[in-house]
Coordinates of C-alpha atoms in Angstrom, one line a residue:
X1 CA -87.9 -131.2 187.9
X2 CA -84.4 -133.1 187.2
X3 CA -81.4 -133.6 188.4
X4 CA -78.7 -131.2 186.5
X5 CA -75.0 -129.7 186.9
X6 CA -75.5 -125.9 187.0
X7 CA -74.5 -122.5 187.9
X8 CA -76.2 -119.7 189.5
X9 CA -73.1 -117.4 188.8
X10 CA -70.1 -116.8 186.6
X11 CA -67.2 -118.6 188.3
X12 CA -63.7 -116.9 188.4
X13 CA -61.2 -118.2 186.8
X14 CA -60.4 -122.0 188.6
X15 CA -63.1 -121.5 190.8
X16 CA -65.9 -123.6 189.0
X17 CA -65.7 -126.6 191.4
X18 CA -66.8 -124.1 194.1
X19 CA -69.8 -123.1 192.6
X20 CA -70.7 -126.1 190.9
X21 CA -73.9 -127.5 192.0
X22 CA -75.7 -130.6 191.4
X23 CA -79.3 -130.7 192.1
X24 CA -83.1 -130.2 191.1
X25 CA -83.5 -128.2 188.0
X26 CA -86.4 -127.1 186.1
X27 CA -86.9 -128.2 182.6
X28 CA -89.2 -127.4 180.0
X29 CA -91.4 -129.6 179.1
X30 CA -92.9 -131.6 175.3
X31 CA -95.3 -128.6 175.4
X32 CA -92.3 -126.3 175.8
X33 CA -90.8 -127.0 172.5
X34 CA -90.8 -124.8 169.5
X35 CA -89.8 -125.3 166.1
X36 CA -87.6 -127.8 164.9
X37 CA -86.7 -128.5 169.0
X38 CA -86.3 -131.7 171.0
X39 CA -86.5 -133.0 174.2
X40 CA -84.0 -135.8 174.9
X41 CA -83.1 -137.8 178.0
X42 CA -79.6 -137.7 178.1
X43 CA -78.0 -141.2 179.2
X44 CA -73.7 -140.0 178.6
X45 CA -72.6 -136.3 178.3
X46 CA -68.6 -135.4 178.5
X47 CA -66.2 -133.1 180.4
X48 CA -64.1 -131.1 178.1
X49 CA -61.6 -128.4 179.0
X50 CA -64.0 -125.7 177.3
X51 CA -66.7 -126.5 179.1
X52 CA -64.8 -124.9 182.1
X53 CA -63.7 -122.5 180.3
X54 CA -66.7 -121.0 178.5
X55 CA -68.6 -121.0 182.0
X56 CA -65.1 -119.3 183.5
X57 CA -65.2 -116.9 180.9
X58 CA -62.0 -117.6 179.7
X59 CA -62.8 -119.6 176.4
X60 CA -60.3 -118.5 173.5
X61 CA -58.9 -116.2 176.1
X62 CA -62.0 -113.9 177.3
X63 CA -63.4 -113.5 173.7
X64 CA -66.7 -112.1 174.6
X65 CA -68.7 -114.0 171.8
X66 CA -66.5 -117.2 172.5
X67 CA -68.9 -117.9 176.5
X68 CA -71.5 -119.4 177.7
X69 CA -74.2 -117.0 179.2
X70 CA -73.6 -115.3 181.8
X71 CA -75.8 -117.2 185.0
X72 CA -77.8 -116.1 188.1
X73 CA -80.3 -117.2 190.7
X74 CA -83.2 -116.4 188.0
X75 CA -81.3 -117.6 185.1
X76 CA -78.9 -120.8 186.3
X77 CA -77.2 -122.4 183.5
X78 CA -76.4 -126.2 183.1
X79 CA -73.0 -127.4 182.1
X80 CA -71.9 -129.1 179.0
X81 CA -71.9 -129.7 175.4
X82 CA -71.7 -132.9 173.8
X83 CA -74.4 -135.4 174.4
X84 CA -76.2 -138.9 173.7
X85 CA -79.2 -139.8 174.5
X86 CA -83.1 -140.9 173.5
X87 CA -85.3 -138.4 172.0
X88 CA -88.0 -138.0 174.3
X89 CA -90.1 -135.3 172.7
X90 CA -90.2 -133.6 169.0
X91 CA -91.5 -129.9 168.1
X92 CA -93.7 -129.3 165.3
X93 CA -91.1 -129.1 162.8
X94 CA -89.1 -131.8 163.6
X95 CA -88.7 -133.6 160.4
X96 CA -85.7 -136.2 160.6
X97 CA -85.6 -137.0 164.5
X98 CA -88.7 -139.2 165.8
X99 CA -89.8 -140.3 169.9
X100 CA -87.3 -142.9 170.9
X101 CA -84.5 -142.2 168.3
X102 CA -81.5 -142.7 169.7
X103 CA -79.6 -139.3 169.2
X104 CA -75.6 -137.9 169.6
X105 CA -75.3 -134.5 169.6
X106 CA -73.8 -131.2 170.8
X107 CA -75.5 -128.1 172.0
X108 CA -73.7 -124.6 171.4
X109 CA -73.2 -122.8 175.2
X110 CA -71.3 -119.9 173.3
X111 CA -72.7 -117.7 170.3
X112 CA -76.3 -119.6 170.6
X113 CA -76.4 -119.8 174.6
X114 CA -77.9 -123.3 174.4
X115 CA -78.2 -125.6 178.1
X116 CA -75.6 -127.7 178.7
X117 CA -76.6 -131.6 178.7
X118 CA -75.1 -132.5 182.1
X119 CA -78.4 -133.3 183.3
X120 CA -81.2 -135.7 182.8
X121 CA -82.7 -134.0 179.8
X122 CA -82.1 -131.3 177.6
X123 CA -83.2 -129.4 175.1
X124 CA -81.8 -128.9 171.5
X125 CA -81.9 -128.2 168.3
X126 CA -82.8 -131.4 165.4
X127 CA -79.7 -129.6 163.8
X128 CA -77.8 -130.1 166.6
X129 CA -77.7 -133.6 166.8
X130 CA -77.3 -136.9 164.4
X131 CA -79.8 -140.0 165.0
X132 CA -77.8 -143.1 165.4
X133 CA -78.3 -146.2 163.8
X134 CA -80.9 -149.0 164.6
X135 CA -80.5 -151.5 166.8
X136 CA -77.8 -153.6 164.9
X137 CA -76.8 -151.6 162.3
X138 CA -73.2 -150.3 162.5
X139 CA -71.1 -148.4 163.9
X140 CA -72.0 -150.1 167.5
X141 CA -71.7 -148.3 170.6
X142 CA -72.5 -147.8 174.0
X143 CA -74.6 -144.0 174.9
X144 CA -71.0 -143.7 176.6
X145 CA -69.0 -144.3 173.6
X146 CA -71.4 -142.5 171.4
X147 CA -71.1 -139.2 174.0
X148 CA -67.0 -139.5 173.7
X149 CA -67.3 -139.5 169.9
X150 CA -69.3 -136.4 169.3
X151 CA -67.0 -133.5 169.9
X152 CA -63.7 -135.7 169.0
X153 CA -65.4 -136.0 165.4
X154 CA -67.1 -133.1 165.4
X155 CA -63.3 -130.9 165.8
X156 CA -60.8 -133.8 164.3
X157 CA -63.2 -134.5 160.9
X158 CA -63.0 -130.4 160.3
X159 CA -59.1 -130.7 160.5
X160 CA -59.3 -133.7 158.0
X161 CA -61.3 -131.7 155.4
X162 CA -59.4 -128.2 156.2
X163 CA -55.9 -130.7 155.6
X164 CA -57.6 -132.0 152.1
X165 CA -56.3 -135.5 153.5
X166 CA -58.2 -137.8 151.2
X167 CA -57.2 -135.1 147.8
X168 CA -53.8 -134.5 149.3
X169 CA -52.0 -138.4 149.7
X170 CA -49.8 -137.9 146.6
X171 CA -48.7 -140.0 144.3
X172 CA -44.8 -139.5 144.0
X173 CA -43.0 -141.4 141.3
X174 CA -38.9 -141.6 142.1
X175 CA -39.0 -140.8 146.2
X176 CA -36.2 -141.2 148.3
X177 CA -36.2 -144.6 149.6
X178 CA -38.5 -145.0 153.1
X179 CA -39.5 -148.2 154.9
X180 CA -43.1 -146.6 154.8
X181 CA -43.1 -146.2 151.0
X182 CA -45.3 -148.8 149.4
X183 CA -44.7 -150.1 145.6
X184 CA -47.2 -149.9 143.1
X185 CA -48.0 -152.8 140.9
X186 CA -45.4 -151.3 138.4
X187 CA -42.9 -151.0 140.2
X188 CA -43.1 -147.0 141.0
X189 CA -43.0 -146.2 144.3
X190 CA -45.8 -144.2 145.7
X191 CA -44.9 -141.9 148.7
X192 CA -47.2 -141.8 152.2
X193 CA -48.9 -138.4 152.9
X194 CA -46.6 -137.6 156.0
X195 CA -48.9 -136.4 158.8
X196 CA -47.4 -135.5 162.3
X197 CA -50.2 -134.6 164.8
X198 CA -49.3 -133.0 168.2
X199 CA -51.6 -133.7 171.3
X200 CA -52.2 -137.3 169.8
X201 CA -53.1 -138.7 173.0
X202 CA -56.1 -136.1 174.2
X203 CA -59.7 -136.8 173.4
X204 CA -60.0 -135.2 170.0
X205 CA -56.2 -136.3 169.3
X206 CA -57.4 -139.8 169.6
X207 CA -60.0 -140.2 167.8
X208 CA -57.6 -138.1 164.7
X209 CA -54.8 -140.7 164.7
X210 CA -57.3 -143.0 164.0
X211 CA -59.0 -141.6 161.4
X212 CA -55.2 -140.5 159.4
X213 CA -54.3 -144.4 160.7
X214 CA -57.0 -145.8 158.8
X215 CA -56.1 -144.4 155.4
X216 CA -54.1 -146.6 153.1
X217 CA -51.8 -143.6 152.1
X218 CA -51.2 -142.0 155.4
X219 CA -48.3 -141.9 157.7
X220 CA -48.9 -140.8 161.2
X221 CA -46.5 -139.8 163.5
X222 CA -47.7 -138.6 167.2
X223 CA -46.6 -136.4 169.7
X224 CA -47.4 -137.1 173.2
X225 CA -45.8 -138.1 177.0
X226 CA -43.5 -141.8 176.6
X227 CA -46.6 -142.7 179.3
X228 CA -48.9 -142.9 176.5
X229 CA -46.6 -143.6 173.6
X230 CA -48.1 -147.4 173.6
X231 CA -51.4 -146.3 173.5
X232 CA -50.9 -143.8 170.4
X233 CA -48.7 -146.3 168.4
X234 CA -50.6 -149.8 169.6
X235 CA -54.4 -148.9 170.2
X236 CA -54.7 -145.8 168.1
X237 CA -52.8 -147.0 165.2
X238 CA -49.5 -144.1 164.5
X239 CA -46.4 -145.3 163.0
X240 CA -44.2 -143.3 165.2
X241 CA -44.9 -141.4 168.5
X242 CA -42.4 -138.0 169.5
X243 CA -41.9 -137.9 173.2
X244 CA -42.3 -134.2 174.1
X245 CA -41.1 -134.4 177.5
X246 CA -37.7 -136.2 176.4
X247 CA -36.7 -133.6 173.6
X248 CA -38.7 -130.7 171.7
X249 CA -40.8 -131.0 169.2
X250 CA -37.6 -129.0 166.8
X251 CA -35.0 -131.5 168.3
X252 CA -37.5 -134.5 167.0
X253 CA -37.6 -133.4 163.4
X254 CA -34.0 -132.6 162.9
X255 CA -32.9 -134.6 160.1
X256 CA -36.2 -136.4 159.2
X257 CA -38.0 -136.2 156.5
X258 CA -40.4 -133.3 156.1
X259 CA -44.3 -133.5 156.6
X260 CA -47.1 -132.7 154.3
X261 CA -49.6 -132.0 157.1
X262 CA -49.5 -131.0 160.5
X263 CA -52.4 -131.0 163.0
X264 CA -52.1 -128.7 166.0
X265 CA -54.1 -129.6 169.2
X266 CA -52.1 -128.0 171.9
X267 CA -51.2 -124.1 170.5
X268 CA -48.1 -122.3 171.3
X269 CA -46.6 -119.7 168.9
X270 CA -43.1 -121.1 169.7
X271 CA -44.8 -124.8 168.6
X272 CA -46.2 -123.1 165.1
X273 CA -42.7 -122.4 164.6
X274 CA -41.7 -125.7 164.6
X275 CA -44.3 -127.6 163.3
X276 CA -44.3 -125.5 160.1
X277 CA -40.4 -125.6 159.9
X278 CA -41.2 -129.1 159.7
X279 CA -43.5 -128.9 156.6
X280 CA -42.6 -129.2 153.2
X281 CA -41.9 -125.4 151.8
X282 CA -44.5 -125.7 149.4
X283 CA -48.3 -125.2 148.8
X284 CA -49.1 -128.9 149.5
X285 CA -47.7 -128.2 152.8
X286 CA -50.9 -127.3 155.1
X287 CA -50.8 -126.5 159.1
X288 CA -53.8 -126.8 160.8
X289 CA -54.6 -126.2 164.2
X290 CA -58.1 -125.8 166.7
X291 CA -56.6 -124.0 169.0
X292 CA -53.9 -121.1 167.5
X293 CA -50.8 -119.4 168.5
X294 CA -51.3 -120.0 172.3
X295 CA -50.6 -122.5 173.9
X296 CA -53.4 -124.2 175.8
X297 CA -55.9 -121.4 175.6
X298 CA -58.7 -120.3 177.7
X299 CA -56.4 -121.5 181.2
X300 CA -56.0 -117.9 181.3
X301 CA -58.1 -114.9 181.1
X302 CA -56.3 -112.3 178.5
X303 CA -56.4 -108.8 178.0
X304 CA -58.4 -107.0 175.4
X305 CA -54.9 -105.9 173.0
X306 CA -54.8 -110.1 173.4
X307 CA -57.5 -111.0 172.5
X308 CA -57.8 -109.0 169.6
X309 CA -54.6 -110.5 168.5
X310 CA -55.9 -114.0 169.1
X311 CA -58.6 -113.2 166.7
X312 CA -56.7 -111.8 164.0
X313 CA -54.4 -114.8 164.0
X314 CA -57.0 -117.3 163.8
X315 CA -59.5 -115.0 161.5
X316 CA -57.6 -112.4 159.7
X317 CA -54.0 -114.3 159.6
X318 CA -54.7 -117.3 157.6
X319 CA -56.7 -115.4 154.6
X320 CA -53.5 -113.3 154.5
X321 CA -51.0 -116.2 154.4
X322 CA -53.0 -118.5 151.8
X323 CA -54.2 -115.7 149.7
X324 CA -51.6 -112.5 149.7
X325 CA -48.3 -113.8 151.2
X326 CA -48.3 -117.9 150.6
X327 CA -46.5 -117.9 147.4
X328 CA -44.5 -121.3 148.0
X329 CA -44.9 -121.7 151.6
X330 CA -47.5 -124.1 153.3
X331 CA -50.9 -123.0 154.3
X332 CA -52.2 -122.1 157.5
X333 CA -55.9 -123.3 158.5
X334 CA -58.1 -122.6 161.2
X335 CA -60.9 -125.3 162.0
X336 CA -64.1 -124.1 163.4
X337 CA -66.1 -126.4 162.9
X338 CA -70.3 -125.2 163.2
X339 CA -71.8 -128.4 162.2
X340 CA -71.7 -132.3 161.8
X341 CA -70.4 -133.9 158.5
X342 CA -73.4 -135.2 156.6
X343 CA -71.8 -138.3 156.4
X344 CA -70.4 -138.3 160.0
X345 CA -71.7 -142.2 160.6
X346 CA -70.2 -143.5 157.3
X347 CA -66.5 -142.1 158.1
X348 CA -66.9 -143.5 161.3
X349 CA -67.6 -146.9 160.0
X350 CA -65.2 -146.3 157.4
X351 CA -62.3 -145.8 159.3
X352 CA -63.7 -148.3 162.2
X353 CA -63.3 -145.7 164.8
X354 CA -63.2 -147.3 168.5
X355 CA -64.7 -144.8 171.1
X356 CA -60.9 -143.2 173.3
X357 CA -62.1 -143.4 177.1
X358 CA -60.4 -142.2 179.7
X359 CA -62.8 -143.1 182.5
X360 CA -66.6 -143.3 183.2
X361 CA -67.9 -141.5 186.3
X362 CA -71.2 -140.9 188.4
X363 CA -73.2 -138.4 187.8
X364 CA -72.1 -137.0 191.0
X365 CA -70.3 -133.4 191.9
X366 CA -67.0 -135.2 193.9
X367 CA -67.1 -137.3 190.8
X368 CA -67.9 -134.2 188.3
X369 CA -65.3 -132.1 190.2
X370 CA -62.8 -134.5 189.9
X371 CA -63.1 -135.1 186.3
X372 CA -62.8 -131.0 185.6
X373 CA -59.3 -131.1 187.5
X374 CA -58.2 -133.8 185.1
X375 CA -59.2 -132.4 181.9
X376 CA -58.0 -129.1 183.5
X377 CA -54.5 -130.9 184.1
X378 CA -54.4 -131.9 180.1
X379 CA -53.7 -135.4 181.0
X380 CA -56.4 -137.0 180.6
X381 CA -56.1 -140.2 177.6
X382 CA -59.2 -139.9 175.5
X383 CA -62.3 -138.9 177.2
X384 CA -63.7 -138.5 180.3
X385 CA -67.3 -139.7 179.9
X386 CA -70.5 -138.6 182.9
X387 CA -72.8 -141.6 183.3
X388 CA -76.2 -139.5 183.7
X389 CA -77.2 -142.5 183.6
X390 CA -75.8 -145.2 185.5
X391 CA -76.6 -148.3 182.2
X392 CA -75.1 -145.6 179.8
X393 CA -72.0 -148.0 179.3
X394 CA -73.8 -151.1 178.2
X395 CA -75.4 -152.0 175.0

């Protein structure tokens, strides 16, 4: 037996911290494992907002395929996604994960009906997870740090590659003048892909301003509350922070210079609407969002007509506006990401990528149920990191 987070049924909506319960928990054993599965003793897992909602049944607004299983009293589930850890066990097939690696990783509630890994140890897929480096070898981080990278990366570097970030930074001869603009050797001036992304201070916001921050030919500009303005521009590295509780996001961008890319984590057709009114009106122009037309989804269950809609804007939508009706507007991308980058330790490296904590807590349920009310809230500044176990923040 060990101790896990679970349910024994499906929580209404804003109910799950009365149902919650933390407690003894049967888990299979090395014997247990088929296949390519592992068994790993989770030392950091996370609270994200769709790990409420998925168990809720709300995630992407009630889309059937989009929740976790449903539980009961013969079949409780355990909460969570995103994980690090030491790989305890190895099935048969295991080929690139080894007893004692040390392991990142996220296990899929919805779709696959995985365990969540807010427990002691959990089983998952070798393709789930990425084996870190060995002791010494960079990037360097606690099992706490490494848990509040894996979704982050695992959303934000899908966004890069649906933005074409590193193929996209022009190279403009003849720009209008810009204190950002930096001069070639020659003389010619060589314009800054502009990149404006909204929700900049939130887990996977943070570790994205980072990652645009680190390129030589970005500009980022953030959007966020003037209580974390300091933090986007000073630890996470943007150029310019938007206060969105002073003005709106349209008042912001009147009379500044257009954008070539524009990263959505919040949602909100009325925010679409701006952001892409903010874009350059051509093909290089590219909107890209992980969330869609509304605005923080899964808070609310919708009805069936809505969530059809919801899925045909973030599905149907975008193959019709890039491929029938784009012409010389910007592009409109959904990111979905299913797997890690294959190279999802190098970028890290590369871009020297610093782990965006909120707060560490127990592994507790006051703690646990605290935490869920301030991802719920949207406030939260980075992530909000479980200890499962109590060293996980130390080296």
């Amino acid at each position: 037996m060990i101790k896990a987070t679970f349910l024994t049924e499906r929580p209404g909506v804003g109910r799950i911290t009365d149902l919650l319960q933390v407690g003894e928990f049967a888990c299979p054993g090395a014997g247990d494992l088929r296949g390519n599965e592992l068994l790993v003793d989770v030392k950091a897992s996370c609270v994200n907002v769709d790990d409420v909602h998925m168990q809720e049944g709300t995630a992407c607004g009630g889309v059937p395929f989009m929740q976790a299983p449903s539980p009961s009293a013969k079949s409780p589930r355990v909460v969570g996604c995103d994980f690090s850890g030491v790989v305890a066990a190895v099935g048969a097939k295991a080929k690139k994960a080894k007893v004692g690696d040390k392991v990142v990783g996220i296990n899929m509630q919805a779709i696959v009906g995985q365990q969540g890994p807010w427990a002691e140890r959990v089983v998952t897929k070798e393709a789930n997870v990425v084996v870190l480096p060995e002791e010494g070898r960079p990037p360097v981080f606690t099992f706490a740090g490494w848990a509040s990278l894996a979704m982050p990366a695992f959303v934000a570097e899908a966004m890069y590659d649906d933005a074409d970030v590193d193929g996209g930074a022009p190279e403009v001869v003849g720009s209008d003048d810009d204190d950002d603009d930096d001069d070639d050797d020659d003389g010619r001036e060589t314009e800054k892909l502009r990149c404006l992304v909204v929700g900049a201070s939130g887990g996977i916001g943070s570790y994205l301003v980072q990652r645009l921050a680190a390129h030589p030919r970005v500009h980022v500009t953030g959007v966020c509350s003037a209580k974390n303005a300091a933090y986007v521009r000073e630890e996470l590295g943007a150029d310019e922070v938007y206060d969105y509780a002073e003005r709106s996001l349209a008042e912001h961008l009147r009379g500044r210079r257009k954008f070539h890319r524009v990263f959505d984590l919040v949602g909100g057709y009325d925010l679409e609407l701006e952001a892409v009114e903010s874009l350059l009106h051509e093909k290089s122009g590219r909107f890209v969002t992980a969330v869609g037309p509304v605005r923080y989804i899964g808070d609310d269950k919708m009805s069936a007509w809505e969530q059809a809609k919801y899925v045909g804007s973030i599905f149907v939508w975008p193959f019709l506006r890039n491929r029938v009706f784009q012409r010389n507007r910007p592009s409109y991308h959904f990111s979905g990401p299913l797997s890690f980058p294959p190279d999802f330790l190098e970028r890290i490296a590369k871009s020297n990528i610093k782990p965006a904590i909120d707060r560490v807590v127990p592994f507790e349920k006051e703690s646990i149920c605290e935490a869920i009310q301030l991802v719920k809230s949207h406030r939260a500044k980075g992530r909000i990191v479980i200890a499962v176990d109590p060293d996980s923040n130390q080296h």
